[in-house]
Amino acid sequence: MINLKINDIDVRVPEGSTILEAAREINIEIPTLCHLNLHELNYVNKDANCRVCLVQWGNGLVPACNTLVREGMEIRTDTLKVVKSRKVNIELLLSNHPKDCLVCDRNGDCELQTLAADNNIKNIRFKGNRINFPIDNSSLSIIRDPNKCILCKRCETMCNQVQTVGTLTDVGRGFDTVVGTNFMQPMYKTNCTFCGQCLSVCPTGCLLYTSDAADDSL
């Protein structure tokens, strides 16, 4: 067992636990976006890509979702440095995100939108070099809008590690990186089985059911 303090509260957790898990043991909420714990499958997506779960350890910042606890650690989740850093990271995500929230099918059910509201983000100080990929609506089941991808890689984890289909992967390099298909092929030309599990874990409107599929289900 490992003993540490979070916001001056003592907590004792098993070795191998993350700061995020330790915080939840004492009901301290740390926001997350890319993190996804599939309890029933015993698999955790914790790539720490979004950096929304930053906490302060000493003078530095670390992602709570994949930083393992250490004996005697003293963590702060509520310092000005933490709050400002989280807001900056959310703003950076929003700066490269389409501004069609009001007409998006995920409006009101979008984790990025919720995070922005929870962190009182009223304006975006940064101008992202907006990516502009074509929307793939070629299949009768899934619409994929790469421009709304925030690189959380939840869908990639679900497709490759859980469903073991292997359709989704990182495409591009640097700022142009996006989660897509090999050579950005349309979904219907890949080995996708259209199981829909990628949609169930997508935090934004990047992956949606087509309207045709929705009409057929009525």
PDB file of C-alpha atoms in Angstrom:
ATOM      1  CA  MET A   1       0.000   0.000   0.000  1.00  0.00           C
ATOM      2  CA  ILE A   2       1.131   3.541  -0.802  1.00  0.00           C
ATOM      3  CA  ASN A   3       0.524   6.550   1.460  1.00  0.00           C
ATOM      4  CA  LEU A   4       0.202  10.045  -0.018  1.00  0.00           C
ATOM      5  CA  LYS A   5      -1.632  13.330   0.408  1.00  0.00           C
ATOM      6  CA  ILE A   6      -3.996  14.997  -2.028  1.00  0.00           C
ATOM      7  CA  ASN A   7      -5.039  18.537  -1.099  1.00  0.00           C
ATOM      8  CA  ASP A   8      -3.676  17.827   2.403  1.00  0.00           C
ATOM      9  CA  ILE A   9      -5.949  14.787   2.806  1.00  0.00           C
ATOM     10  CA  ASP A  10      -4.280  11.469   3.635  1.00  0.00           C
ATOM     11  CA  VAL A  11      -5.067   8.597   1.291  1.00  0.00           C
ATOM     12  CA  ARG A  12      -3.809   5.014   1.176  1.00  0.00           C
ATOM     13  CA  VAL A  13      -4.088   3.054  -2.074  1.00  0.00           C
ATOM     14  CA  PRO A  14      -2.542  -0.091  -3.568  1.00  0.00           C
ATOM     15  CA  GLU A  15       0.812   0.173  -5.300  1.00  0.00           C
ATOM     16  CA  GLY A  16       0.293   0.635  -9.032  1.00  0.00           C
ATOM     17  CA  SER A  17      -2.657   2.997  -8.592  1.00  0.00           C
ATOM     18  CA  THR A  18      -2.729   6.302 -10.447  1.00  0.00           C
ATOM     19  CA  ILE A  19      -3.184   9.746  -8.893  1.00  0.00           C
ATOM     20  CA  LEU A  20      -6.619   9.864 -10.506  1.00  0.00           C
ATOM     21  CA  GLU A  21      -7.656   6.624  -8.820  1.00  0.00           C
ATOM     22  CA  ALA A  22      -6.293   7.815  -5.489  1.00  0.00           C
ATOM     23  CA  ALA A  23      -8.199  11.102  -5.750  1.00  0.00           C
ATOM     24  CA  ARG A  24     -11.447   9.297  -6.450  1.00  0.00           C
ATOM     25  CA  GLU A  25     -10.958   7.224  -3.281  1.00  0.00           C
ATOM     26  CA  ILE A  26     -11.414  10.421  -1.250  1.00  0.00           C
ATOM     27  CA  ASN A  27     -14.056  11.956  -3.547  1.00  0.00           C
ATOM     28  CA  ILE A  28     -11.784  14.559  -5.114  1.00  0.00           C
ATOM     29  CA  GLU A  29     -12.913  15.146  -8.682  1.00  0.00           C
ATOM     30  CA  ILE A  30     -10.258  15.579 -11.370  1.00  0.00           C
ATOM     31  CA  PRO A  31     -11.598  16.330 -14.870  1.00  0.00           C
ATOM     32  CA  THR A  32     -10.688  13.919 -17.663  1.00  0.00           C
ATOM     33  CA  LEU A  33     -11.323  13.649 -21.382  1.00  0.00           C
ATOM     34  CA  CYS A  34      -9.151  11.029 -23.079  1.00  0.00           C
ATOM     35  CA  HIS A  35      -9.225   8.764 -20.012  1.00  0.00           C
ATOM     36  CA  LEU A  36     -11.660   5.847 -20.235  1.00  0.00           C
ATOM     37  CA  ASN A  37     -11.934   3.015 -17.725  1.00  0.00           C
ATOM     38  CA  LEU A  38     -13.643  -0.047 -19.171  1.00  0.00           C
ATOM     39  CA  HIS A  39     -14.140  -1.774 -15.830  1.00  0.00           C
ATOM     40  CA  GLU A  40     -15.985  -4.806 -17.136  1.00  0.00           C
ATOM     41  CA  LEU A  41     -13.252  -5.443 -19.741  1.00  0.00           C
ATOM     42  CA  ASN A  42     -10.393  -4.712 -17.343  1.00  0.00           C
ATOM     43  CA  TYR A  43      -8.892  -2.181 -19.760  1.00  0.00           C
ATOM     44  CA  VAL A  44      -8.049   1.494 -19.265  1.00  0.00           C
ATOM     45  CA  ASN A  45      -7.360   4.064 -21.982  1.00  0.00           C
ATOM     46  CA  LYS A  46      -4.886   6.455 -20.331  1.00  0.00           C
ATOM     47  CA  ASP A  47      -2.739   7.932 -23.089  1.00  0.00           C
ATOM     48  CA  ALA A  48      -2.757  11.348 -21.339  1.00  0.00           C
ATOM     49  CA  ASN A  49      -3.110  13.103 -24.687  1.00  0.00           C
ATOM     50  CA  CYS A  50      -5.562  15.819 -23.658  1.00  0.00           C
ATOM     51  CA  ARG A  51      -3.674  16.963 -20.500  1.00  0.00           C
ATOM     52  CA  VAL A  52      -6.967  18.029 -18.935  1.00  0.00           C
ATOM     53  CA  CYS A  53      -6.296  16.025 -15.773  1.00  0.00           C
ATOM     54  CA  LEU A  54      -3.126  17.908 -14.824  1.00  0.00           C
ATOM     55  CA  VAL A  55      -2.317  18.143 -11.112  1.00  0.00           C
ATOM     56  CA  GLN A  56       0.583  19.728  -9.254  1.00  0.00           C
ATOM     57  CA  TRP A  57       3.337  17.611  -7.761  1.00  0.00           C
ATOM     58  CA  GLY A  58       5.996  19.775  -6.210  1.00  0.00           C
ATOM     59  CA  ASN A  59       6.596  22.627  -8.639  1.00  0.00           C
ATOM     60  CA  GLY A  60       5.652  20.624 -11.717  1.00  0.00           C
ATOM     61  CA  LEU A  61       2.494  19.425 -13.398  1.00  0.00           C
ATOM     62  CA  VAL A  62       1.734  15.775 -14.177  1.00  0.00           C
ATOM     63  CA  PRO A  63      -1.253  14.017 -15.761  1.00  0.00           C
ATOM     64  CA  ALA A  64      -3.259  12.319 -13.017  1.00  0.00           C
ATOM     65  CA  CYS A  65      -4.655   9.588 -15.282  1.00  0.00           C
ATOM     66  CA  ASN A  66      -1.339   7.825 -15.949  1.00  0.00           C
ATOM     67  CA  THR A  67       1.038   8.998 -13.197  1.00  0.00           C
ATOM     68  CA  LEU A  68       1.506   6.255 -10.615  1.00  0.00           C
ATOM     69  CA  VAL A  69       1.399   7.112  -6.925  1.00  0.00           C
ATOM     70  CA  ARG A  70       4.575   7.127  -4.858  1.00  0.00           C
ATOM     71  CA  GLU A  71       5.135   6.919  -1.131  1.00  0.00           C
ATOM     72  CA  GLY A  72       4.941  10.351   0.513  1.00  0.00           C
ATOM     73  CA  MET A  73       3.631  12.145  -2.575  1.00  0.00           C
ATOM     74  CA  GLU A  74       1.934  15.485  -1.954  1.00  0.00           C
ATOM     75  CA  ILE A  75      -0.469  16.415  -4.720  1.00  0.00           C
ATOM     76  CA  ARG A  76      -2.563  19.548  -5.276  1.00  0.00           C
ATOM     77  CA  THR A  77      -5.519  19.589  -7.635  1.00  0.00           C
ATOM     78  CA  ASP A  78      -6.756  23.115  -6.921  1.00  0.00           C
ATOM     79  CA  THR A  79      -3.823  25.518  -7.288  1.00  0.00           C
ATOM     80  CA  LEU A  80      -3.931  28.525  -9.612  1.00  0.00           C
ATOM     81  CA  LYS A  81      -1.226  26.896 -11.731  1.00  0.00           C
ATOM     82  CA  VAL A  82      -3.363  23.776 -12.186  1.00  0.00           C
ATOM     83  CA  VAL A  83      -6.557  25.680 -12.972  1.00  0.00           C
ATOM     84  CA  LYS A  84      -4.853  27.946 -15.519  1.00  0.00           C
ATOM     85  CA  SER A  85      -3.077  25.043 -17.224  1.00  0.00           C
ATOM     86  CA  ARG A  86      -6.274  23.032 -17.569  1.00  0.00           C
ATOM     87  CA  LYS A  87      -8.108  26.008 -19.053  1.00  0.00           C
ATOM     88  CA  VAL A  88      -5.305  26.604 -21.555  1.00  0.00           C
ATOM     89  CA  ASN A  89      -5.370  22.974 -22.669  1.00  0.00           C
ATOM     90  CA  ILE A  90      -9.152  23.007 -23.114  1.00  0.00           C
ATOM     91  CA  GLU A  91      -8.920  26.272 -25.067  1.00  0.00           C
ATOM     92  CA  LEU A  92      -6.255  24.754 -27.311  1.00  0.00           C
ATOM     93  CA  LEU A  93      -8.548  21.818 -28.054  1.00  0.00           C
ATOM     94  CA  LEU A  94     -11.399  24.206 -28.818  1.00  0.00           C
ATOM     95  CA  SER A  95      -9.212  26.408 -31.023  1.00  0.00           C
ATOM     96  CA  ASN A  96      -8.906  23.572 -33.528  1.00  0.00           C
ATOM     97  CA  HIS A  97     -12.507  22.418 -33.206  1.00  0.00           C
ATOM     98  CA  PRO A  98     -15.421  23.303 -35.527  1.00  0.00           C
ATOM     99  CA  LYS A  99     -17.662  26.043 -34.124  1.00  0.00           C
ATOM    100  CA  ASP A 100     -20.957  24.343 -34.967  1.00  0.00           C
ATOM    101  CA  CYS A 101     -21.904  23.233 -31.451  1.00  0.00           C
ATOM    102  CA  LEU A 102     -25.472  24.513 -31.680  1.00  0.00           C
ATOM    103  CA  VAL A 103     -26.255  22.370 -34.728  1.00  0.00           C
ATOM    104  CA  CYS A 104     -24.054  19.401 -33.833  1.00  0.00           C
ATOM    105  CA  ASP A 105     -25.871  16.139 -33.058  1.00  0.00           C
ATOM    106  CA  ARG A 106     -23.859  15.898 -29.827  1.00  0.00           C
ATOM    107  CA  ASN A 107     -24.902  19.335 -28.564  1.00  0.00           C
ATOM    108  CA  GLY A 108     -25.695  18.925 -24.864  1.00  0.00           C
ATOM    109  CA  ASP A 109     -24.075  15.492 -24.815  1.00  0.00           C
ATOM    110  CA  CYS A 110     -20.482  16.427 -25.665  1.00  0.00           C
ATOM    111  CA  GLU A 111     -17.735  15.959 -23.083  1.00  0.00           C
ATOM    112  CA  LEU A 112     -15.593  18.728 -24.578  1.00  0.00           C
ATOM    113  CA  GLN A 113     -18.532  21.129 -24.431  1.00  0.00           C
ATOM    114  CA  THR A 114     -19.214  20.131 -20.818  1.00  0.00           C
ATOM    115  CA  LEU A 115     -15.580  20.659 -19.847  1.00  0.00           C
ATOM    116  CA  ALA A 116     -15.603  24.131 -21.390  1.00  0.00           C
ATOM    117  CA  ALA A 117     -18.729  25.034 -19.405  1.00  0.00           C
ATOM    118  CA  ASP A 118     -17.408  23.545 -16.156  1.00  0.00           C
ATOM    119  CA  ASN A 119     -14.184  25.543 -16.511  1.00  0.00           C
ATOM    120  CA  ASN A 120     -16.052  28.764 -17.291  1.00  0.00           C
ATOM    121  CA  ILE A 121     -14.449  29.244 -20.700  1.00  0.00           C
ATOM    122  CA  LYS A 122     -16.203  32.211 -22.301  1.00  0.00           C
ATOM    123  CA  ASN A 123     -13.742  32.924 -25.109  1.00  0.00           C
ATOM    124  CA  ILE A 124     -10.869  31.220 -26.899  1.00  0.00           C
ATOM    125  CA  ARG A 125      -7.633  33.180 -26.837  1.00  0.00           C
ATOM    126  CA  PHE A 126      -5.871  31.046 -29.419  1.00  0.00           C
ATOM    127  CA  LYS A 127      -6.371  30.686 -33.154  1.00  0.00           C
ATOM    128  CA  GLY A 128      -5.728  27.115 -34.175  1.00  0.00           C
ATOM    129  CA  ASN A 129      -4.457  26.234 -37.632  1.00  0.00           C
ATOM    130  CA  ARG A 130      -7.757  24.492 -38.355  1.00  0.00           C
ATOM    131  CA  ILE A 131      -7.529  21.059 -39.987  1.00  0.00           C
ATOM    132  CA  ASN A 132      -9.856  20.482 -42.894  1.00  0.00           C
ATOM    133  CA  PHE A 133     -10.472  16.819 -43.686  1.00  0.00           C
ATOM    134  CA  PRO A 134     -13.384  15.599 -45.810  1.00  0.00           C
ATOM    135  CA  ILE A 135     -16.321  14.126 -43.882  1.00  0.00           C
ATOM    136  CA  ASP A 136     -16.745  10.412 -44.542  1.00  0.00           C
ATOM    137  CA  ASN A 137     -20.454   9.662 -44.920  1.00  0.00           C
ATOM    138  CA  SER A 138     -19.936   6.882 -47.453  1.00  0.00           C
ATOM    139  CA  SER A 139     -21.366   4.076 -45.306  1.00  0.00           C
ATOM    140  CA  LEU A 140     -24.970   3.476 -44.317  1.00  0.00           C
ATOM    141  CA  SER A 141     -24.047   3.198 -40.645  1.00  0.00           C
ATOM    142  CA  ILE A 142     -21.390   5.662 -39.498  1.00  0.00           C
ATOM    143  CA  ILE A 143     -20.487   9.262 -40.273  1.00  0.00           C
ATOM    144  CA  ARG A 144     -16.881  10.135 -39.443  1.00  0.00           C
ATOM    145  CA  ASP A 145     -15.922  13.802 -39.163  1.00  0.00           C
ATOM    146  CA  PRO A 146     -12.133  13.907 -38.607  1.00  0.00           C
ATOM    147  CA  ASN A 147     -12.291  17.662 -38.009  1.00  0.00           C
ATOM    148  CA  LYS A 148     -13.938  17.009 -34.644  1.00  0.00           C
ATOM    149  CA  CYS A 149     -11.297  14.491 -33.574  1.00  0.00           C
ATOM    150  CA  ILE A 150      -9.446  15.555 -30.406  1.00  0.00           C
ATOM    151  CA  LEU A 151      -6.951  12.646 -30.497  1.00  0.00           C
ATOM    152  CA  CYS A 152      -8.290  11.079 -27.315  1.00  0.00           C
ATOM    153  CA  LYS A 153      -7.783   7.691 -29.035  1.00  0.00           C
ATOM    154  CA  ARG A 154     -10.719   6.122 -27.221  1.00  0.00           C
ATOM    155  CA  CYS A 155     -12.120   4.850 -30.518  1.00  0.00           C
ATOM    156  CA  GLU A 156      -8.713   3.531 -31.542  1.00  0.00           C
ATOM    157  CA  THR A 157      -8.392   1.673 -28.252  1.00  0.00           C
ATOM    158  CA  MET A 158     -11.879   0.208 -28.598  1.00  0.00           C
ATOM    159  CA  CYS A 159     -11.344  -0.817 -32.230  1.00  0.00           C
ATOM    160  CA  ASN A 160      -7.878  -2.326 -31.827  1.00  0.00           C
ATOM    161  CA  GLN A 161      -7.592  -3.533 -28.242  1.00  0.00           C
ATOM    162  CA  VAL A 162     -11.161  -4.499 -27.365  1.00  0.00           C
ATOM    163  CA  GLN A 163     -12.894  -5.413 -30.634  1.00  0.00           C
ATOM    164  CA  THR A 164      -9.562  -6.413 -32.284  1.00  0.00           C
ATOM    165  CA  VAL A 165     -10.782  -5.206 -35.679  1.00  0.00           C
ATOM    166  CA  GLY A 166      -7.864  -2.855 -36.364  1.00  0.00           C
ATOM    167  CA  THR A 167      -9.650  -0.346 -38.581  1.00  0.00           C
ATOM    168  CA  LEU A 168      -8.712   2.901 -36.818  1.00  0.00           C
ATOM    169  CA  THR A 169      -5.174   4.209 -36.495  1.00  0.00           C
ATOM    170  CA  ASP A 170      -3.112   7.397 -36.271  1.00  0.00           C
ATOM    171  CA  VAL A 171      -2.807   9.113 -39.646  1.00  0.00           C
ATOM    172  CA  GLY A 172      -0.428  11.994 -40.409  1.00  0.00           C
ATOM    173  CA  ARG A 173       2.243  13.651 -38.322  1.00  0.00           C
ATOM    174  CA  GLY A 174       2.498  16.688 -36.093  1.00  0.00           C
ATOM    175  CA  PHE A 175      -0.415  19.110 -36.160  1.00  0.00           C
ATOM    176  CA  ASP A 176      -2.067  17.197 -39.002  1.00  0.00           C
ATOM    177  CA  THR A 177      -2.333  13.982 -36.984  1.00  0.00           C
ATOM    178  CA  VAL A 178      -5.809  12.523 -36.806  1.00  0.00           C
ATOM    179  CA  VAL A 179      -7.344   9.170 -35.929  1.00  0.00           C
ATOM    180  CA  GLY A 180      -8.636   7.673 -39.156  1.00  0.00           C
ATOM    181  CA  THR A 181      -8.361   4.644 -41.415  1.00  0.00           C
ATOM    182  CA  ASN A 182      -5.335   3.389 -43.341  1.00  0.00           C
ATOM    183  CA  PHE A 183      -4.640   5.878 -46.136  1.00  0.00           C
ATOM    184  CA  MET A 184      -7.827   7.684 -44.997  1.00  0.00           C
ATOM    185  CA  GLN A 185      -9.974   5.262 -46.948  1.00  0.00           C
ATOM    186  CA  PRO A 186     -13.780   5.511 -46.635  1.00  0.00           C
ATOM    187  CA  MET A 187     -15.100   3.314 -43.832  1.00  0.00           C
ATOM    188  CA  TYR A 188     -16.955   0.983 -46.198  1.00  0.00           C
ATOM    189  CA  LYS A 189     -13.681   0.120 -47.960  1.00  0.00           C
ATOM    190  CA  THR A 190     -11.987  -1.013 -44.736  1.00  0.00           C
ATOM    191  CA  ASN A 191     -12.406  -4.124 -42.618  1.00  0.00           C
ATOM    192  CA  CYS A 192     -14.761  -2.204 -40.289  1.00  0.00           C
ATOM    193  CA  THR A 193     -17.613  -4.410 -39.059  1.00  0.00           C
ATOM    194  CA  PHE A 194     -19.740  -1.353 -38.148  1.00  0.00           C
ATOM    195  CA  CYS A 195     -20.197  -2.670 -34.621  1.00  0.00           C
ATOM    196  CA  GLY A 196     -20.610   0.911 -33.368  1.00  0.00           C
ATOM    197  CA  GLN A 197     -18.351   0.518 -30.340  1.00  0.00           C
ATOM    198  CA  CYS A 198     -16.182   3.439 -31.472  1.00  0.00           C
ATOM    199  CA  LEU A 199     -19.272   5.658 -31.403  1.00  0.00           C
ATOM    200  CA  SER A 200     -20.115   4.601 -27.863  1.00  0.00           C
ATOM    201  CA  VAL A 201     -16.823   5.973 -26.507  1.00  0.00           C
ATOM    202  CA  CYS A 202     -16.319   9.069 -28.696  1.00  0.00           C
ATOM    203  CA  PRO A 203     -16.509  12.184 -26.445  1.00  0.00           C
ATOM    204  CA  THR A 204     -17.361  14.606 -29.283  1.00  0.00           C
ATOM    205  CA  GLY A 205     -19.286  14.485 -32.559  1.00  0.00           C
ATOM    206  CA  CYS A 206     -16.435  12.922 -34.502  1.00  0.00           C
ATOM    207  CA  LEU A 207     -18.289   9.618 -34.896  1.00  0.00           C
ATOM    208  CA  LEU A 208     -22.060   9.462 -35.331  1.00  0.00           C
ATOM    209  CA  TYR A 209     -24.727   7.143 -36.674  1.00  0.00           C
ATOM    210  CA  THR A 210     -26.026   8.203 -40.077  1.00  0.00           C
ATOM    211  CA  SER A 211     -29.560   9.574 -40.286  1.00  0.00           C
ATOM    212  CA  ASP A 212     -30.454   6.686 -42.610  1.00  0.00           C
ATOM    213  CA  ALA A 213     -29.439   4.184 -39.957  1.00  0.00           C
ATOM    214  CA  ALA A 214     -31.413   6.121 -37.335  1.00  0.00           C
ATOM    215  CA  ASP A 215     -34.523   6.164 -39.536  1.00  0.00           C
ATOM    216  CA  ASP A 216     -34.262   2.436 -40.186  1.00  0.00           C
ATOM    217  CA  SER A 217     -34.154   1.736 -36.457  1.00  0.00           C
ATOM    218  CA  LEU A 218     -37.494   3.456 -35.815  1.00  0.00           C
TER     219      LEU A 218
END
